[in-house]
Amino acid sequence: MRLLDHLLRAIRGAAVFNPEVEVAPVCILWPDHDRQWADVIPAVQGAMPELLVLGDYAPDRRAGPAIWLRCVIAGIREPRVLQRDAELDRVISALRESTTPAKAHVPVLYLPGVSRQDLRAVESCPEHLKPLAELQYRGVIWSQINAKDWTIRAFLKSDQGGLGLDVAQDNDSRHAMQLALYRLLDADVALLKGKRLDRDYFNTLLTSGDPIRDLLEWLDQGEQFRARRDENAWKAFIEVCKSQLAFNPQADGLLAGAELLANHAGPWETVWVRYCEAPGRYPNIPSQIRKCRPPMDDILWHTCDGAFDGWPQWNEAQEAKLQHELIALAKTPAHKARAKIKSLEQLHARRRTLVWAELGEAPLACAVEHLAILAENAKGGLAAGTVDDLVAGDCTDGWRVDDAVMRALAAVEHPAELEAVTAAIRAVYLPWAEESARHLQKIWIGPGAPLVRTHDEVGDAECVLFVDGLRFDCAKRLAAALAELGCVVDESTCWAALPSVTGTGKPAVAPLKAGSDFVQQEPEGYNFELMPAHRLRKAIEESGFQYLSRGFQLHSDEYSIQKTWCEFGDIDHEGHDRGWKLAKQLDNLIREIGDRVAELLEAGWKRVRVVTDHGWLLLPGGLPKIELPSTLAVSRWGRCASLKPGASTQERLYPWYWNPTISFALADGVSCFRNGNEYAHGGLSLQECLTLQLAVTRVASVPPSGSVVLTDVVWKGLRCKVRVEGDVAGLSLDVRTQPGDGSTSVVFGARPLKRDGTGSVVVEDEDLEGREATMVLVDAAGTLVAQVGTVIGGGTA
């Protein structure tokens, strides 16, 4: 029951009488000399329609002077005695309806500012109360057993007519209790038993029940927070802050609170931890702290030891320092730059755990993590050995270098941040990529040049998914994303066709029938395109494949489960359009591709083979420029060029994949024929030409290792049979009314599960049929392993 319910029962209980020796009281008088109950009387009237109030004439609120109250009482008791006006008649009619014998409610007169003693002294009774004085004899007074008025504290504390609760006696608690009374009325008295009801408890009632959240909202919203609360709630908030934090929001002010939060010493540590759990909920707090003067004169200000974690100014100073040191790497040799990056990572790693990183205010601290991975994996280099050695090196560490570059770029946004990360990348990544590309180009044209692998045999219910520009490191990200979706992924490396452009590479991985007459010996124009898109589609279909366009919908009826070619993904397009900003879109692009693979498997294809035409080079600030006179070239792409007949150049010439008698020029190393290109492909480098094909299948979901799942619970009378999936060794089955308490078992005894995961138990008490319970699995030590709600004998819990 609510406190309000207890209050109503106590007041109405005052009218109980012995009809053998007494007459029914005409009313109940409720004196309240200190007006302690006055603020909640409207709420009480809502639950007690027979309650009348002494005060100014306001019949709509069932309030009026003493003579008016006498008229109401008289009108209820003796309706023919008085000549009544319309308002009085309406009030009397309402009161008569609420005091019918069935309801047995006697009218209650609340008397604010009046004590029992005021009524007792009839001769000296104030004139305005005299009409009520005689009602103390015909009615009854609701008062304590010692004849004193019921105060709030007395009603809560007294065990003789009150609630018998543990209430603090100090004045602060009394004041807070009165402010919180309207909230206290709705409290469940059973939940108040055993609690210490002091000022903190009462003040908390007036706030949200979460004083730390209230404080953070005030720090974030300022006057808006104050404006949304009534006077009592605001006073309670102040008292809670004073009590728990020795801080007065009204007297000390918003900026003093922001400074205390930034320092988060003593009790403010809890407030700071709470803020860090969800800083996005309080977007204005950092700007409030910035208005305060931080302790910048401290010698520790320039360190990262945690003394100033709460100050955004300190984090900004650390970011500026890191930016300066990264930019300085632009003129540093690669080996020194790698060492410097590692030391910067050790210094700034801890800042990634702070709230400023979560708020996006520590981008360079986040980027340096990936720069350190770049530095670590680039130290070995890939500029020696055979082609197989390069493949092994790229599969082990090389792809991580490319991936780290993309992740470092994804961490930054603004030009100054990009400048710093670019300087570090160019200092370490550019020489590493340049050396590995030059070595690959050197050994490619010699003995043992690798053969391009096109595709494996495709089964009847398999799908080949073509993704344009799925570089090796991107394919690794995709494989990890698919594994998280519950797929099994087999990886295999292959080389792209030269030049590494879509027109050459896409037909090379397409499932084209060997010896088909569509294979021509001359490229379409001078862009090394084997055939236009419409002819490639026709050739794929003639090879026995269903062709699904890029935008086809899996929920349509326009396809069947058979050998299929489809296309998806915009990595190459985004790279050409965005340059270094491709890094910021890459995770979303990979996620979309992973979702499409999963959709294909769910639609019915048994296996999805993910293939690509080429990779790419990406270098913020632009790839190095190499000159190729326009007089020698028919057309120049970023990394390859078609030469005029008879043209002579120092650039290496390579045979076209589809016709070795046709040659083209490739840019040396990782250079580019065009100035300022950040993204390019068409040349010969590990990034452009070594690709990863994925064969993806979906496996049936099984419980993780060591876990079990109750899959079937079947009742036949009071016997329950279950089936369990997972490792059931050593597990027993039980039925309990309280799952965590073995003493509440309702079966003859917990029974071990069989090896096949089945088991059964019998409930011993027939009277329990239809009761809710919990089916539990426990191990040999009695620890709960799994549980599911049930109804004894069958049904839904």
Coordinates of N, CA and C in Angstrom, one line a residue, residues 380-399 432 436 439-440 443 448 450 472 493 495 686 690:
G380 N 60.6 -4.6 -41.5 CA 61.2 -5.7 -42.2 C 61.4 -5.4 -43.7
G381 N 60.4 -4.8 -44.3 CA 60.5 -4.5 -45.8 C 60.2 -5.7 -46.6
L382 N 59.8 -5.4 -47.8 CA 59.5 -6.5 -48.8 C 60.2 -6.1 -50.1
A383 N 61.5 -6.0 -50.0 CA 62.3 -5.6 -51.1 C 63.4 -6.7 -51.4
A384 N 63.2 -7.9 -51.1 CA 64.2 -9.0 -51.3 C 63.5 -10.3 -51.5
G385 N 64.1 -11.2 -52.2 CA 63.6 -12.6 -52.3 C 62.9 -12.8 -53.6
T386 N 62.2 -13.9 -53.7 CA 61.5 -14.3 -54.9 C 60.1 -13.8 -54.8
V387 N 59.3 -14.0 -55.9 CA 57.9 -13.6 -55.9 C 57.2 -14.3 -54.8
D388 N 57.5 -15.6 -54.6 CA 56.8 -16.3 -53.5 C 57.2 -15.8 -52.1
D389 N 58.4 -15.3 -52.0 CA 58.7 -14.6 -50.7 C 57.9 -13.3 -50.5
L390 N 57.7 -12.6 -51.6 CA 56.9 -11.4 -51.5 C 55.5 -11.7 -51.1
V391 N 54.9 -12.8 -51.7 CA 53.6 -13.2 -51.4 C 53.5 -13.6 -49.9
A392 N 54.4 -14.4 -49.5 CA 54.4 -14.8 -48.1 C 54.5 -13.6 -47.1
G393 N 55.4 -12.7 -47.5 CA 55.6 -11.5 -46.6 C 54.4 -10.6 -46.6
D394 N 53.7 -10.4 -47.7 CA 52.5 -9.6 -47.8 C 51.3 -10.3 -47.0
C395 N 51.3 -11.6 -47.1 CA 50.2 -12.3 -46.4 C 50.4 -12.2 -44.9
T396 N 51.7 -12.1 -44.5 CA 52.0 -12.1 -43.0 C 51.9 -10.7 -42.4
D397 N 52.7 -9.8 -42.9 CA 52.8 -8.4 -42.4 C 52.5 -7.3 -43.4
G398 N 52.7 -7.6 -44.6 CA 52.6 -6.5 -45.6 C 51.2 -5.9 -45.7
W399 N 50.2 -6.7 -45.7 CA 48.8 -6.1 -45.8 C 48.5 -5.3 -44.5
W432 N 58.8 2.4 -47.9 CA 58.5 0.9 -47.8 C 57.8 0.4 -49.1
S436 N 59.4 -2.0 -52.2 CA 58.7 -3.3 -52.5 C 58.2 -3.3 -54.0
H439 N 61.2 -3.7 -56.4 CA 61.7 -5.1 -56.4 C 60.8 -6.0 -57.1
L440 N 59.5 -5.9 -56.9 CA 58.5 -6.7 -57.6 C 58.7 -6.5 -59.1
I443 N 61.8 -8.3 -60.5 CA 61.8 -9.8 -60.6 C 60.7 -10.3 -61.5
G448 N 60.6 -16.8 -63.8 CA 59.8 -17.1 -62.6 C 58.7 -16.1 -62.4
P450 N 55.2 -14.6 -62.1 CA 54.0 -15.4 -61.7 C 52.9 -15.4 -62.8
F472 N 43.8 -6.3 -51.1 CA 44.1 -7.4 -50.2 C 43.7 -7.1 -48.7
T493 N 45.2 -16.5 -52.5 CA 45.8 -15.4 -53.2 C 45.9 -15.6 -54.7
W495 N 47.1 -13.3 -58.6 CA 47.6 -12.0 -59.1 C 46.6 -11.5 -60.1
L686 N 52.5 -4.7 -55.1 CA 51.8 -5.7 -54.3 C 50.4 -5.1 -54.0
L690 N 48.5 -8.1 -56.1 CA 48.3 -9.3 -55.3 C 46.9 -9.1 -54.6

